XYZ file of C-alpha atoms in Angstrom:
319
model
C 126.408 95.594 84.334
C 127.735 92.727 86.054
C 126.133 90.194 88.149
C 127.016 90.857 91.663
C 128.744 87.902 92.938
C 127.094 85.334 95.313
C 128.008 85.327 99.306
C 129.878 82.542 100.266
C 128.385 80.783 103.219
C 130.286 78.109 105.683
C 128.460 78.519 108.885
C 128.827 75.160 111.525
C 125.224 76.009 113.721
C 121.837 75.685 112.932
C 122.403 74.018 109.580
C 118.357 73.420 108.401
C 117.774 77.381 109.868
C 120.675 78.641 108.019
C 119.206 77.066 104.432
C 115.940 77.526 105.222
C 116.420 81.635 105.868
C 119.087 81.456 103.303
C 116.155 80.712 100.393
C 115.065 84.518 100.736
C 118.321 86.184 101.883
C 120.826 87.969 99.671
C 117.828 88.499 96.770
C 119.809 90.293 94.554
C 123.022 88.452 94.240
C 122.414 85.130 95.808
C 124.486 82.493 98.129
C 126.394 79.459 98.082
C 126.120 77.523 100.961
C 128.906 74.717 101.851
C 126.695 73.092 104.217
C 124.949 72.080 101.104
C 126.228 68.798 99.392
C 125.497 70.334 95.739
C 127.764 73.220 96.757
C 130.437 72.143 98.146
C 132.471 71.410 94.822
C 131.508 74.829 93.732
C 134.516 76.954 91.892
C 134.609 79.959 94.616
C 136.827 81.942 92.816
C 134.281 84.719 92.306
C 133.258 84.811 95.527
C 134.258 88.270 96.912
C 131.887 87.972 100.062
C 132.301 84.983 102.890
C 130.077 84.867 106.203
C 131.852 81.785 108.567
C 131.682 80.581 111.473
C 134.515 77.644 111.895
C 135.177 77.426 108.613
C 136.713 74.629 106.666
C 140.497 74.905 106.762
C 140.906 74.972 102.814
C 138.233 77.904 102.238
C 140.762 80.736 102.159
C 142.689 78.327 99.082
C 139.246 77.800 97.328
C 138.260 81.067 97.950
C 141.091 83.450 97.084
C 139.320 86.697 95.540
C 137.438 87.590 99.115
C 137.350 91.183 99.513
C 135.267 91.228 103.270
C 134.843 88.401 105.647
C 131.993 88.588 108.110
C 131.943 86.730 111.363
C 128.385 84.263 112.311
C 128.697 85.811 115.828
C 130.184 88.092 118.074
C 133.876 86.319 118.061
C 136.157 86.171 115.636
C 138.636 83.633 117.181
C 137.162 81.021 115.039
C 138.829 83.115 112.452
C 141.846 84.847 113.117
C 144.023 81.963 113.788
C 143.462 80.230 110.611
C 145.860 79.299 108.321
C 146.636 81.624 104.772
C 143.672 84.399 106.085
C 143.810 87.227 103.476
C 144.950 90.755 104.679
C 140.589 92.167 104.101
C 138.111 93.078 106.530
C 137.042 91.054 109.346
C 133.249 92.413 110.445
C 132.139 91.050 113.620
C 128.032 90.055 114.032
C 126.414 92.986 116.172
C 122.275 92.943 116.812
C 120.174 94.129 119.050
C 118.686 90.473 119.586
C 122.149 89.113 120.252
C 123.371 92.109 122.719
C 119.423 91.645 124.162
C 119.421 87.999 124.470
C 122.673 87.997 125.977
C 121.772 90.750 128.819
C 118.990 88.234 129.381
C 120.891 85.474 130.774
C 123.763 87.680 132.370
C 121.025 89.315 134.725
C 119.162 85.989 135.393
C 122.080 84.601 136.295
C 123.236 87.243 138.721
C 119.331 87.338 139.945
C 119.610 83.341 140.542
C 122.617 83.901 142.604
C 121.469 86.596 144.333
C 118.053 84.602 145.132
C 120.155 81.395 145.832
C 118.126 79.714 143.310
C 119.568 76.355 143.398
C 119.093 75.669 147.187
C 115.364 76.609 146.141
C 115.372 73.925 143.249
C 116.634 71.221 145.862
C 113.822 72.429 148.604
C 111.050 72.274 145.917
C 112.257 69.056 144.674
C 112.585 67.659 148.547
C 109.004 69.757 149.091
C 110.727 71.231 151.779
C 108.955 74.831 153.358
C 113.043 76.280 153.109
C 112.634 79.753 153.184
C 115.615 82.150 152.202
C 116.837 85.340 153.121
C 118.468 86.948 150.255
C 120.543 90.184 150.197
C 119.255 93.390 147.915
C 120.605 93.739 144.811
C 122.010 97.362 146.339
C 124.428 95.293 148.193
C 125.644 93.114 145.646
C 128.811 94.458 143.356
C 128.977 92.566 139.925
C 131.902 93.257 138.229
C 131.439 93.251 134.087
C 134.420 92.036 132.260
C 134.434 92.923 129.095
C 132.732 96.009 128.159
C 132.164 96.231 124.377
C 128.895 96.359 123.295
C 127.537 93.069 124.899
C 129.272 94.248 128.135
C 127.987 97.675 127.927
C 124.527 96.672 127.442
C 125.095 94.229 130.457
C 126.115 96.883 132.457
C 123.151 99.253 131.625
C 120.657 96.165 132.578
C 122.653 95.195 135.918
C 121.881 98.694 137.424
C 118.442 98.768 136.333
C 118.022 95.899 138.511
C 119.688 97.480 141.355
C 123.487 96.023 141.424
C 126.061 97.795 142.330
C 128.421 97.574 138.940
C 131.705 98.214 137.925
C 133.651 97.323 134.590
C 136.832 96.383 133.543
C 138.690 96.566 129.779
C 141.866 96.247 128.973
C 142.130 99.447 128.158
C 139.639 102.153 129.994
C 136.313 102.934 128.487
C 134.108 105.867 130.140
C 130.752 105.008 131.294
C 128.216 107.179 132.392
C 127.441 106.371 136.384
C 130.215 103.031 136.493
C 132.862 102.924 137.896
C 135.956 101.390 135.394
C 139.338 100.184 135.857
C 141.709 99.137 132.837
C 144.094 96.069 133.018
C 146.673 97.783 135.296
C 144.032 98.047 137.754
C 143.051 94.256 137.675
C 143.350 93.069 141.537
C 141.250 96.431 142.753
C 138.357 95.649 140.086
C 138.564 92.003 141.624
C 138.750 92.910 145.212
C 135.762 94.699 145.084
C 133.334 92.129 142.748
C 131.103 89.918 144.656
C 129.767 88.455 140.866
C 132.595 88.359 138.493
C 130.576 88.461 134.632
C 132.901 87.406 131.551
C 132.410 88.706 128.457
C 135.802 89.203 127.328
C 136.737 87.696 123.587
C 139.587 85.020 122.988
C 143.040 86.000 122.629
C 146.589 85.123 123.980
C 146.360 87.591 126.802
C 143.211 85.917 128.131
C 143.348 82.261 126.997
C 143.311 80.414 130.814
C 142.568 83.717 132.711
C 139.801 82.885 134.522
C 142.226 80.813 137.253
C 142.400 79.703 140.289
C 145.243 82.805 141.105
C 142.135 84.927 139.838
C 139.302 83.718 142.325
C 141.545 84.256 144.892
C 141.887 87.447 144.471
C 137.636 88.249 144.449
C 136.180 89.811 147.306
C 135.533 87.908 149.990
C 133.029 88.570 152.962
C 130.227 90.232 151.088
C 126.932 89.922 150.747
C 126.952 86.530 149.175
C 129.830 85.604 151.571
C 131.954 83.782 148.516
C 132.264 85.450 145.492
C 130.867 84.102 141.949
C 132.022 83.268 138.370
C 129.446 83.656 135.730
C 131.434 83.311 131.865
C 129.588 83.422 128.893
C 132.471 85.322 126.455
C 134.837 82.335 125.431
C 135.421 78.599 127.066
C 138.909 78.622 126.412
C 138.977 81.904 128.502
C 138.531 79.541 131.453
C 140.637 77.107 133.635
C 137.625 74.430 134.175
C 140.207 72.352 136.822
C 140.483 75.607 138.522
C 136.741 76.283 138.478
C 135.846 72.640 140.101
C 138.592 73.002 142.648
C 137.877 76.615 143.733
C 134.222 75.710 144.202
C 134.939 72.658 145.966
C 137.477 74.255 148.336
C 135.385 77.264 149.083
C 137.074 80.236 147.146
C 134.222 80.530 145.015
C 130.498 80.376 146.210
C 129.262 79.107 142.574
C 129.307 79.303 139.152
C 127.046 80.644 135.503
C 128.604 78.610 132.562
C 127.581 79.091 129.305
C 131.193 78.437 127.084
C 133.369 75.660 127.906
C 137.158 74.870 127.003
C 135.929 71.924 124.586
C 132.129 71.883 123.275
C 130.085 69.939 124.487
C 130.734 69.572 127.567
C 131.597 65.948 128.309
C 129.144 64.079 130.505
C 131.442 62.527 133.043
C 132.767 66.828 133.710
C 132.461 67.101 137.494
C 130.707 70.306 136.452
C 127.583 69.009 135.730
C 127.020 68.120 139.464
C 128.317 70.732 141.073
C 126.775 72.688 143.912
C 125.412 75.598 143.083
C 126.614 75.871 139.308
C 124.505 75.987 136.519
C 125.771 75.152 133.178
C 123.427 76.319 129.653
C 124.666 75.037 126.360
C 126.363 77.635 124.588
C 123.188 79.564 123.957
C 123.081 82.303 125.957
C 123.032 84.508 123.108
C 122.793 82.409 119.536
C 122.905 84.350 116.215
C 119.410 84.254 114.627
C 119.874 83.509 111.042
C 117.671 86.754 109.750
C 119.164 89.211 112.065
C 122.831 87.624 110.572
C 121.994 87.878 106.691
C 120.147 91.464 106.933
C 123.203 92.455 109.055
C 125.515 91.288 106.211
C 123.443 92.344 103.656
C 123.802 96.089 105.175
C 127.232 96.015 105.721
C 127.940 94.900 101.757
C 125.359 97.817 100.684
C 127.838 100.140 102.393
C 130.799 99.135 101.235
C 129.426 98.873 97.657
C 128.832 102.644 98.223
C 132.003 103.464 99.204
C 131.172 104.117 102.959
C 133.299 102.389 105.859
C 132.225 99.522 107.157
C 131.164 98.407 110.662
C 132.290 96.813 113.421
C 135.809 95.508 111.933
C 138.234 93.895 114.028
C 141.086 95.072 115.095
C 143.602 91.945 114.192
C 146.098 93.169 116.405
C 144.045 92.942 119.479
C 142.086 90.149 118.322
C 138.521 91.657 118.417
């Protein structure tokens, strides 16, 4: 029999986690990992397995006998644009800490805006007595771009805590209990969303859509009396000129940034100071490195079986 052959690894985060984990993932077959300076002249001809995330541009050359790639996170436009990409399976990263962790940060966010957290932070650091009254959540309609299974999750959370919720997809998923609208229904999802969520993936048809044209076109008058951006799918999703001037000129009340159009953000961006944005560093949900391998690891145990595998992308949609 064989030795199985040994997954090819070019993953650009987290480079001691990744080859620390990677000492005791993959057991039975093994890894080669370009982050590695004794790998990186490896032969990768035999490698039939890759898990990347920004890859180098020559990997697809080196590595020409891949029968699966597997994505280091949710995206895959890190991917799908790259030059000689072999006509095999693209498998996205789905977890349960990823889709938790991110439902984490999308309610706090919403829950900060809600609470007007950042006039608090100034008070406190003032030691001002500033109390606040806040609308109910009940009052409050977040609208949930995006509604695969990050979104979905999202969604579930949001109402727990008592938004009002609604969803948009390009094309119209069914939801128990939300209301959903699919992309020819775009400006009546917006006019009712006080707290516009992004979690939609990168492709041409929404590369720049988060614009000035589309803040206009939020609800206005609610609750929170201007309506809010919070984006944590893709940066490049985003119009960051249109973001500073909406805020500035009133058409949106604040921002939740967690993706930007180049990474990281550069110091002197006028988003940093802001009123009433906050800005995390890309980590609103990051792939932990065991959760990634044991995913990848199941998904090559069921195609090694002959079963289907999960959670491939659709490359004509992009996700």
């Amino acid at each position: 029999m064989s030795t199985p052959s040994p997954v090819l690894v070019d993953i650009k985060f987290n480079p001691e986690g990744v080859a620390r984990v990677l000492k005791t993932a993959f057991a039975d077959r093994g890894s080669i990992n370009l982050a590695d300076p004794a790998d990186r002249t490896r032969d990768l001809r035999a490698a039939e397995y890759a898990l990347l995330w920004k890859p180098d541009a020559d990997l697809f050359n080196r590595a020409p006998n891949l029968k699966v790639i597997f994505s280091g996170g949710a995206g895959v436009d890190h991917i799908i644009g790259m030059d000689g990409l072999p006509d095999i399976p693209i498998v996205r990263f789905v977890d349960r800490s990823l889709t938790t962790r991110m439902s984490e940060w999308v309610v706090m966010q919403c829950l900060m805006h809600l609470r007007g957290q950042y006039a608090h932070d100034i008070s406190q650091r003032r030691r001002e007595w500033a109390k606040l009254i806040a609308p109910e959540a009940a009052e409050v309609t977040v609208g949930v771009m995006g509604l695969g299974v990050l979104g979905q999750d999202a969604v579930a959370k949001l109402k727990v805590m008592g938004f009002n919720v609604i969803g948009w997809s390009r094309t119209r998923k069914e939801i128990d209990g939300v209301e959903t609208f699919d992309a020819r229904e775009l400006d009546g999802f917006l006019a009712r969303t006080d707290i516009l969520v992004g979690l939609l993936p990168l492709t041409p048809d929404t590369t720049g859509f988060y614009d000035r044209g589309l803040f206009k076109k939020l609800r206005r008058g609610g609750a929170l009396g201007r309506p809010v951006l919070i984006n944590a799918g893709r940066g490049r999703s985003q119009v960051e000129a249109d973001i500073v001037s909406a805020i500035r000129d009133g058409i949106l009340g604040g921002a939740s940034l967690d993706v930007f159009e180049m990474e990281p953000l550069a110091s002197d961006n006028p988003l940093w100071k802001l009123e009433n944005v906050f800005i995390t560093p890309h980590d609103a949900a990051v792939s932990e490195e065991n959760a990634l391998f044991r995913h990848v690891e199941t998904q090559i145990a069921r195609f090694e079986r002959g079963e289907p595998l999960q959670f491939v992308v659709d490359r004509a949609a992009g996700y």
